[in-house]
Coordinates of C-alpha atoms and ligand atoms in Angstrom, one line a residue:
X1 CA 0.0 0.0 0.0
X2 CA 1.2 3.5 -0.6
X3 CA 1.4 5.2 2.8
X4 CA 3.0 8.4 4.1
X5 CA 4.4 9.3 7.5
X6 CA 4.5 12.9 8.6
X7 CA 7.2 13.6 11.2
X8 CA 10.4 11.6 10.8
X9 CA 11.7 11.5 14.4
X10 CA 12.1 8.5 16.7
X11 CA 8.6 7.1 16.0
X12 CA 8.1 8.3 12.4
X13 CA 11.4 7.2 11.0
X14 CA 11.2 3.8 12.6
X15 CA 7.6 3.3 11.6
X16 CA 8.2 4.4 8.1
X17 CA 11.3 2.2 7.7
X18 CA 9.6 -0.8 9.2
X19 CA 6.4 -0.4 7.1
X20 CA 8.6 -0.3 4.0
X21 CA 10.3 -3.4 5.3
X22 CA 6.9 -5.0 5.5
X23 CA 6.4 -4.3 1.8
X24 CA 4.6 -0.9 1.7
X25 CA 5.5 2.0 -0.5
X26 CA 6.4 4.7 2.1
X27 CA 7.0 8.4 1.8
X28 CA 8.4 10.1 4.9
X29 CA 7.8 13.8 5.3
X30 CA 9.6 16.2 7.7
X31 CA 10.1 20.0 7.9
X32 CA 13.7 19.5 8.9
X33 CA 15.7 20.0 5.7
X34 CA 19.0 18.6 7.2
X35 CA 17.3 15.5 8.5
X36 CA 15.8 14.8 5.1
X37 CA 19.1 15.3 3.3
X38 CA 20.8 12.9 5.7
X39 CA 18.1 10.3 5.3
X40 CA 18.2 10.5 1.5
X41 CA 21.9 9.7 1.8
X42 CA 21.0 6.7 3.9
X43 CA 22.2 8.1 7.1
X44 CA 20.0 7.9 10.2
X45 CA 19.9 11.1 12.3
X46 CA 19.2 9.0 15.4
X47 CA 21.0 6.0 16.9
X48 CA 18.7 3.0 17.0
X49 CA 20.1 -0.6 16.7
X50 CA 19.4 -2.1 13.2
X51 CA 17.8 1.1 11.8
X52 CA 20.6 2.2 9.4
X53 CA 20.7 -1.2 7.7
X54 CA 16.9 -1.4 7.2
X55 CA 16.9 2.2 6.1
X56 CA 19.5 1.6 3.3
X57 CA 17.9 -1.7 2.3
X58 CA 14.5 -0.1 1.7
X59 CA 15.8 3.0 0.0
X60 CA 17.7 0.8 -2.4
X61 CA 14.6 -1.4 -2.9
X62 CA 12.7 1.8 -3.9
X63 CA 10.1 1.4 -1.1
X64 CA 11.2 4.2 1.1
X65 CA 11.6 7.9 0.2
X66 CA 12.1 11.2 2.1
X67 CA 10.8 14.6 1.4
X68 CA 10.1 18.0 2.9
X69 CA 7.1 18.5 0.6
X70 CA 3.8 17.7 2.2
X71 CA 2.2 17.5 -1.3
X72 CA 4.2 14.3 -1.9
X73 CA 1.7 12.4 0.3
X74 CA -0.7 12.6 -2.7
X75 CA -1.8 9.1 -3.7
X76 CA -1.3 7.7 -0.2
X77 CA -4.3 5.7 1.1
X78 CA -3.1 6.1 4.7
X79 CA -1.2 9.0 6.3
X80 CA 0.5 8.5 9.6
X81 CA 1.1 11.4 12.0
X82 CA 4.2 10.9 14.2
X83 CA 4.5 14.5 15.4
X84 CA 5.8 15.9 18.6
X85 CA 3.3 16.5 21.5
X86 CA 5.6 18.1 24.1
X87 CA 4.2 19.5 27.3
X88 CA 2.7 22.9 26.8
X89 CA 3.3 25.7 29.3
X90 CA 0.7 24.2 31.7
X91 CA 1.9 20.5 31.3
X92 CA -0.9 19.6 28.9
X93 CA 0.1 17.9 25.6
X94 CA 0.8 20.6 23.1
X95 CA -1.2 19.6 20.0
X96 CA -0.1 22.5 17.8
X97 CA 2.2 20.3 15.6
X98 CA -0.6 17.8 15.0
X99 CA -3.3 20.5 14.4
X100 CA -1.0 22.4 12.0
X101 CA -0.3 19.3 9.9
X102 CA -4.1 18.5 9.9
X103 CA -4.8 22.0 8.6
X104 CA -2.0 21.9 5.9
X105 CA -2.8 18.4 4.7
X106 CA -6.6 18.6 4.4
X107 CA -6.7 20.5 1.0
X108 CA -4.0 18.3 -0.5
X109 CA -5.6 14.8 -0.4
X110 CA -7.7 14.0 -3.4
X111 CA -9.2 10.6 -2.5
X112 CA -10.5 8.8 0.5
X113 CA -7.7 8.9 3.1
X114 CA -7.2 7.4 6.5
X115 CA -5.2 9.6 8.8
X116 CA -3.6 7.5 11.5
X117 CA -2.4 9.3 14.6
X118 CA 0.6 7.7 16.3
X119 CA 1.5 10.7 18.4
X120 CA 0.6 10.4 22.1
X121 CA -2.4 12.6 22.6
X122 CA -5.2 13.2 25.1
X123 CA -8.6 11.7 24.7
X124 CA -10.7 13.6 22.2
X125 CA -7.8 14.5 19.8
X126 CA -8.9 12.2 17.0
X127 CA -12.2 14.0 16.8
X128 CA -10.3 17.4 17.1
X129 CA -8.1 16.4 14.1
X130 CA -11.2 15.2 12.2
X131 CA -12.9 18.6 12.7
X132 CA -9.8 20.4 11.5
X133 CA -9.5 18.3 8.4
X134 CA -13.2 18.5 7.7
X135 CA -12.9 22.2 7.2
X136 CA -10.3 21.9 4.3
X137 CA -10.9 18.5 2.8
X138 CA -13.0 17.9 -0.3
X139 CA -12.9 14.1 -0.1
X140 CA -14.1 11.7 2.5
X141 CA -11.6 10.6 5.2
X142 CA -11.3 8.9 8.6
X143 CA -9.1 9.7 11.6
X144 CA -7.8 6.7 13.5
X145 CA -6.0 6.5 16.8
X146 CA -3.1 4.1 16.6
X147 CA -0.8 4.6 19.6
X148 CA 2.8 3.5 19.3
X149 CA 4.4 1.3 22.0
X150 CA 7.9 0.9 20.7
X151 CA 10.8 1.4 23.1
X152 CA 13.8 3.5 22.1
X153 CA 16.8 1.2 22.0
X154 CA 14.6 -1.6 20.8
X155 CA 12.5 0.4 18.4
X156 CA 13.1 -1.6 15.2
X157 CA 12.6 -4.9 17.1
X158 CA 9.5 -3.7 18.8
X159 CA 7.9 -2.3 15.6
X160 CA 8.7 -5.5 13.7
X161 CA 7.5 -7.8 16.5
X162 CA 4.7 -6.0 18.3
X163 CA 2.8 -7.8 21.0
X164 CA -0.3 -5.8 20.1
X165 CA -1.5 -3.2 17.7
X166 CA -4.1 -1.0 19.2
X167 CA -6.5 0.7 16.8
X168 CA -9.2 3.2 17.8
X169 CA -11.8 3.7 15.1
X170 CA -15.5 3.4 14.6
X171 CA -15.2 3.2 10.8
X172 CA -15.2 -0.2 9.3
X173 CA -13.6 1.2 6.1
X174 CA -10.7 2.6 8.1
X175 CA -10.4 -0.6 10.1
X176 CA -10.0 -2.5 6.8
X177 CA -7.2 -0.2 5.7
X178 CA -5.4 -0.7 9.1
X179 CA -5.8 -4.4 8.9
X180 CA -4.2 -4.4 5.4
X181 CA -1.3 -2.2 6.6
X182 CA -0.6 -4.4 9.6
X183 CA -1.4 -7.7 8.0
X184 CA 2.3 -8.9 7.9
X185 CA 2.5 -8.2 11.7
X186 CA -0.8 -9.8 12.5
X187 CA 0.1 -12.9 10.6
X188 CA 3.3 -13.1 12.7
X189 CA 1.2 -13.2 15.9
X190 CA 0.5 -9.6 16.9
X191 CA -2.8 -9.1 18.6
X192 CA -4.9 -6.6 16.6
X193 CA -7.1 -4.8 19.1
X194 CA -9.8 -2.5 17.8
X195 CA -11.7 -0.2 20.0
X196 CA -13.2 3.3 20.0
X197 CA -10.9 6.3 19.5
X198 CA -11.2 7.6 23.1
X199 CA -10.2 4.2 24.7
X200 CA -7.3 3.9 22.3
X201 CA -6.0 7.3 23.2
X202 CA -6.4 6.5 26.9
X203 CA -4.7 3.1 26.4
X204 CA -1.4 4.8 25.5
X205 CA -1.4 7.0 28.6
X206 CA -2.5 4.1 30.8
X207 CA 0.4 2.0 29.5
X208 CA 3.1 4.6 29.9
X209 CA 1.9 5.9 33.3
X210 CA 1.6 2.3 34.6
X211 CA 5.2 1.6 33.6
X212 CA 6.4 4.9 35.2
X213 CA 4.5 3.9 38.3
X214 CA 6.2 0.5 38.3
X215 CA 9.6 2.2 38.1
X216 CA 8.8 4.6 40.9
X217 CA 7.4 1.9 43.1
X218 CA 10.6 -0.1 42.8
X219 CA 12.7 3.0 43.5
X220 CA 10.7 3.5 46.7
X221 CA 11.3 -0.2 47.7
X222 CA 15.0 0.4 46.9
X223 CA 15.3 3.4 49.1
X224 CA 13.6 1.6 52.0
X225 CA 15.8 -1.4 51.4
X226 CA 18.8 0.8 51.9
X227 CA 17.5 1.9 55.3
X228 CA 16.2 -1.5 56.6
X229 CA 19.2 -3.6 55.4
X230 CA 17.6 -5.4 52.5
X231 CA 19.0 -5.8 49.0
X232 CA 16.6 -4.6 46.3
X233 CA 18.2 -7.0 43.7
X234 CA 17.0 -9.9 45.8
X235 CA 13.6 -8.4 46.3
X236 CA 13.3 -7.8 42.5
X237 CA 14.0 -11.5 41.8
X238 CA 11.6 -12.5 44.5
X239 CA 8.7 -10.5 43.2
X240 CA 9.5 -10.7 39.5
X241 CA 9.1 -14.4 39.6
X242 CA 5.4 -13.8 40.3
X243 CA 3.7 -13.7 36.9
X244 CA 1.1 -11.3 38.2
X245 CA 4.0 -8.8 38.6
X246 CA 6.5 -9.8 35.9
X247 CA 10.2 -9.2 35.8
X248 CA 10.4 -6.2 33.5
X249 CA 10.7 -2.6 34.7
X250 CA 11.7 -3.6 38.2
X251 CA 15.3 -2.4 38.2
X252 CA 16.0 0.2 40.8
X253 CA 17.8 3.2 39.6
X254 CA 17.9 7.0 39.4
X255 CA 14.5 7.5 38.0
X256 CA 12.9 7.5 34.5
X257 CA 13.7 10.0 31.9
X258 CA 13.2 10.2 28.1
X259 CA 10.7 11.9 25.9
X260 CA 7.7 9.9 26.9
X261 CA 7.2 8.9 30.6
X262 CA 7.8 12.4 32.2
X263 CA 5.6 14.2 29.7
X264 CA 2.9 11.5 29.6
X265 CA 2.5 11.3 33.4
X266 CA 2.2 15.0 33.5
X267 CA -0.2 15.2 30.6
X268 CA -2.5 12.5 32.1
X269 CA -2.5 14.4 35.4
X270 CA -3.5 17.6 33.6
X271 CA -6.4 15.7 31.9
X272 CA -7.5 14.4 35.3
X273 CA -7.5 17.9 36.8
X274 CA -9.5 19.2 33.9
X275 CA -12.2 16.8 34.9
X276 CA -11.7 17.7 38.6
X277 CA -10.4 14.2 39.3
X278 CA -7.6 13.9 41.8
X279 CA -5.4 11.1 40.4
X280 CA -3.3 10.6 43.5
X281 CA -1.0 7.9 42.2
X282 CA 0.3 10.1 39.3
X283 CA 1.3 12.9 41.7
X284 CA 3.2 10.4 43.8
X285 CA 4.9 8.9 40.8
X286 CA 6.1 12.4 39.7
X287 CA 7.3 13.3 43.2
X288 CA 9.2 10.0 43.7
X289 CA 10.9 10.4 40.3
X290 CA 12.0 13.9 40.9
X291 CA 13.6 12.8 44.2
X292 CA 15.2 9.8 42.7
X293 CA 16.8 11.8 39.9
X294 CA 18.7 13.6 42.6
X295 CA 19.7 10.6 44.6
X296 CA 23.3 10.3 43.3
X297 CA 24.0 14.0 43.9
X298 CA 22.7 13.6 47.4
X299 CA 25.0 10.6 48.0
X300 CA 28.0 12.5 46.5
X301 CA 27.3 15.5 48.8
X302 CA 27.0 13.2 51.8
X303 CA 30.4 11.7 51.0
X304 CA 32.3 14.9 49.9
X305 CA 30.3 17.8 51.3
X306 CA 28.8 20.7 49.3
X307 CA 32.1 22.1 48.0
X308 CA 33.4 19.9 45.2
X309 CA 35.9 22.5 43.8
X310 CA 38.9 20.2 44.0
X311 CA 37.2 17.1 42.8
X312 CA 37.0 15.5 39.3
X313 CA 34.4 12.9 38.6
X314 CA 34.1 10.6 35.6
X315 CA 30.5 10.1 34.4
X316 CA 29.6 7.0 32.4
X317 CA 26.4 7.3 30.4
X318 CA 24.5 10.4 29.3
X319 CA 21.6 9.0 27.3
X320 CA 18.4 8.5 29.2
X321 CA 18.8 4.8 28.8
X322 CA 21.2 2.4 26.9
X323 CA 21.1 1.9 23.2
X324 CA 19.8 5.3 22.3
X325 CA 21.4 8.7 21.8
X326 CA 18.2 10.4 23.2
X327 CA 19.0 12.8 26.1
X328 CA 15.5 14.3 26.5
X329 CA 14.8 14.5 30.2
X330 CA 17.9 12.4 30.9
X331 CA 19.0 12.3 34.6
X332 CA 22.6 12.9 33.4
X333 CA 21.8 16.6 32.5
X334 CA 20.5 17.4 35.9
X335 CA 23.4 15.6 37.6
X336 CA 25.9 17.5 35.5
X337 CA 24.4 20.9 36.4
X338 CA 24.2 20.0 40.1
X339 CA 27.8 19.0 40.3
X340 CA 29.2 21.8 38.1
X341 CA 27.2 24.2 40.3
X342 CA 29.2 22.8 43.3
X343 CA 32.5 23.4 41.5
X344 CA 33.3 19.8 40.4
X345 CA 35.2 19.0 37.2
X346 CA 33.6 16.3 35.0
X347 CA 34.9 14.0 32.4
X348 CA 31.9 12.4 30.7
X349 CA 31.6 9.5 28.3
X350 CA 28.7 8.0 26.4
X351 CA 28.9 5.6 23.4
X352 CA 26.3 7.5 21.4
X353 CA 24.9 10.6 23.1
X354 CA 28.0 12.9 23.3
X355 CA 27.0 15.0 20.3
X356 CA 23.5 15.7 21.6
X357 CA 24.9 16.6 25.0
X358 CA 27.5 18.9 23.6
X359 CA 24.8 20.7 21.6
X360 CA 22.8 21.1 24.7
X361 CA 25.3 22.1 27.4
X362 CA 28.4 23.1 25.4
X363 CA 31.9 22.6 26.9
X364 CA 31.1 22.9 30.6
X365 CA 32.4 19.3 30.9
X366 CA 35.3 17.4 29.3
X367 CA 34.1 14.9 26.7
X368 CA 36.1 11.6 26.9
X369 CA 36.5 9.3 23.8
X370 CA 36.1 6.1 25.9
X371 CA 35.0 4.8 29.3
X372 CA 38.6 4.2 30.2
X373 CA 39.7 7.6 29.2
X374 CA 37.0 9.3 31.3
X375 CA 38.7 7.8 34.4
X376 CA 41.9 9.7 33.8
X377 CA 42.6 12.2 36.6
X378 CA 39.2 11.3 38.2
X379 CA 38.7 11.1 41.9
X380 CA 35.5 9.1 41.6
X381 CA 33.2 7.6 39.1
X382 CA 29.4 8.2 38.6
X383 CA 27.4 5.6 36.6
X384 CA 24.3 7.2 35.1
X385 CA 23.4 4.9 32.2
X386 CA 23.8 1.1 32.1
X387 CA 25.5 0.7 28.7
X388 CA 26.6 -2.9 28.5
X389 CA 30.3 -2.1 27.9
X390 CA 30.6 -0.5 31.4
X391 CA 29.9 -3.7 33.3
X392 CA 32.7 -5.5 31.5
X393 CA 35.3 -3.2 33.1
X394 CA 37.1 -4.8 35.9
X395 CA 36.7 -3.4 39.4
X396 CA 40.5 -3.7 39.9
X397 CA 41.1 -1.2 37.1
X398 CA 38.7 1.2 38.7
X399 CA 40.5 0.9 41.9
X400 CA 43.8 1.6 40.1
X401 CA 42.6 4.6 38.2
X402 CA 40.3 6.4 40.7
X403 CA 42.2 8.5 43.2
X404 CA 39.5 8.2 45.9
X405 CA 38.3 4.8 44.8
X406 CA 34.7 5.9 45.0
X407 CA 32.0 4.7 42.7
X408 CA 28.4 6.1 42.7
X409 CA 26.4 3.6 40.7
X410 CA 23.0 4.8 39.7
X411 CA 22.2 1.6 37.8
X412 CA 23.5 -1.2 40.0
X413 CA 25.8 -2.7 37.3
X414 CA 28.5 -4.0 39.6
X415 CA 28.6 -6.8 42.1
X416 CA 28.8 -5.5 45.6
X417 CA 31.3 -8.1 46.8
X418 CA 33.6 -7.7 43.8
X419 CA 33.7 -4.0 44.5
X420 CA 34.5 -4.5 48.1
X421 CA 37.2 -7.0 47.3
X422 CA 38.8 -4.3 45.0
X423 CA 38.7 -2.0 48.0
X424 CA 36.3 0.4 46.3
X425 CA 33.9 2.6 48.3
X426 CA 30.8 1.6 46.3
X427 CA 27.4 3.3 46.6
X428 CA 24.6 1.8 44.6
X429 CA 20.8 2.0 44.8
X430 CA 18.9 0.0 47.4
X431 CA 21.5 -2.7 47.9
X432 CA 22.5 -1.7 51.4
X433 CA 26.0 -1.1 49.9
X434 CA 26.7 1.7 52.3
X435 CA 26.6 -0.7 55.3
X436 CA 28.8 -3.6 55.9
X437 CA 26.9 -6.4 54.0
Ligands
LIG501 P1 10.6 13.5 17.5 O1 10.7 14.9 18.1 O2 11.8 12.6 17.5 O3 10.1 13.6 16.0 C1 9.1 14.5 15.6 C2 9.4 14.9 14.1 O4 8.4 15.7 13.6 C3 10.7 15.8 14.0 O5 11.6 15.2 13.1 C4 10.2 17.1 13.6 O6 11.1 17.8 12.7 C5 8.9 16.7 12.8 N1 7.9 17.7 12.6 C6 7.5 18.7 13.4 N2 6.6 19.5 12.8 C7 6.4 19.0 11.5 C8 5.6 19.3 10.4 N3 4.8 20.3 10.5 N4 5.6 18.5 9.3 C9 6.5 17.5 9.3 N5 7.3 17.1 10.3 C10 7.3 17.8 11.4 O7 9.4 12.9 18.3 P2 9.1 11.3 18.6 O8 10.0 10.9 19.8 O9 9.2 10.5 17.4 O10 7.6 11.3 19.1 C11 6.5 11.6 18.3 C12 5.3 11.3 19.0 O11 5.2 9.8 19.3 C13 5.1 11.9 20.4 O12 3.7 12.2 20.6 C14 5.5 10.9 21.3 O13 5.0 11.1 22.6 C15 5.1 9.6 20.7 N6 5.8 8.4 21.1 C16 7.2 8.5 21.2 C17 7.9 7.3 21.5 C18 9.4 7.4 21.6 O14 10.0 6.4 22.2 N7 10.1 8.4 21.2 C19 7.2 6.1 21.7 C20 5.9 6.1 21.5 C21 5.2 7.3 21.2

């Protein structure tokens, strides 16, 4: 099927590329000229495992093209929206990108078209988009909600192997088009769940806020474990084996970040408030996360005091999670500002996110070319993102390089006993590592 994707960011680029891989003829549209130039040359502007290979393969096969011209959607039976919905000034999802595209595209289409919204939007947005398109369109159309559940770092895998495809529509014609688009995925076992638009839009917020809640809950258990003398790793194993709970999203750490969880928790809270509903859990989730993002700084200040003027720390990991270069709402940024504010010198390393960080904060830190190099001249090490390459580094090497032999591990990547054997003062999250254990 000929389809278009408007917005070629993390969701749009992955969706467009994977739909081409599934055999569709895909046109990706973006207003960012540089991005489109790069993509035409087969270069992905984002780091996502497996994406570049798939991108090049499908460009070469003639199934995937990139443009800045919205008119190039002409002839598409389906048009996906994968546009930003950042928090507006009041925390509500800012729908201006979505509405603008709806306005611009409505006079262009010249045959029945299904507009499929993949952006995360509050309940009622599908009908809002429909009323905007209605004003400019001279053909019949449907607007469908089709939330995206891919995870950055696993985006290609998740899109190609979805556990479910949620479709919100009351139109049987639109449903047929979606079934045709997703047929290759349904055949491979994805559950195709059709519901009304409002429930579909709510499903996305419910999924993300539930996961954010799971993370915050586990961080609370970790903090309490530290106080009472339990080890959260053992607790995680103990509860994760219960299939009602599941093993995923139970790692204690320094809070969630990224472009989705923080904004979606906030946006759902705003929706609740609009309806005078006090969604108590959401507020607690946000408070716990804000506190957790500061926990490493608190531990460092406990150890070294407020004045860090003569201290140099290595920081491993800047992306909000491994296998992505995305630094939106990444805990690393807050940690860097807090430590620089106290006078510390920082040598930071990330396998993929350095360019993005440098664009955001400039040269207030030193950028190291490798994890080893970041340790040079450092008094202590701070682990912010659990890239796999970090856990392969031997504790003995850390002990040799770090002047104070201190490691503040926000992701619990090292074994407590091995660190102790290497004579390292090791602070991790919820593992009682600060006591003799
Ligand atoms: P993004 O910022 O990476 O990409 C958005 C793209 O839209 C950008 O390339 C931007 O240039 C482009 N754009 C903006 N205005 C445009 C216009 N008028 N015409 C064409 N292109 C335009 O955002 P993202 O992370 O891909 O997220 C998109 C949506 O999907 C959001 O609502 C987000 O909440 C949701 N979502 C994101 C993820 C994720 O992991 N990133 C997962 C699921 C859902």
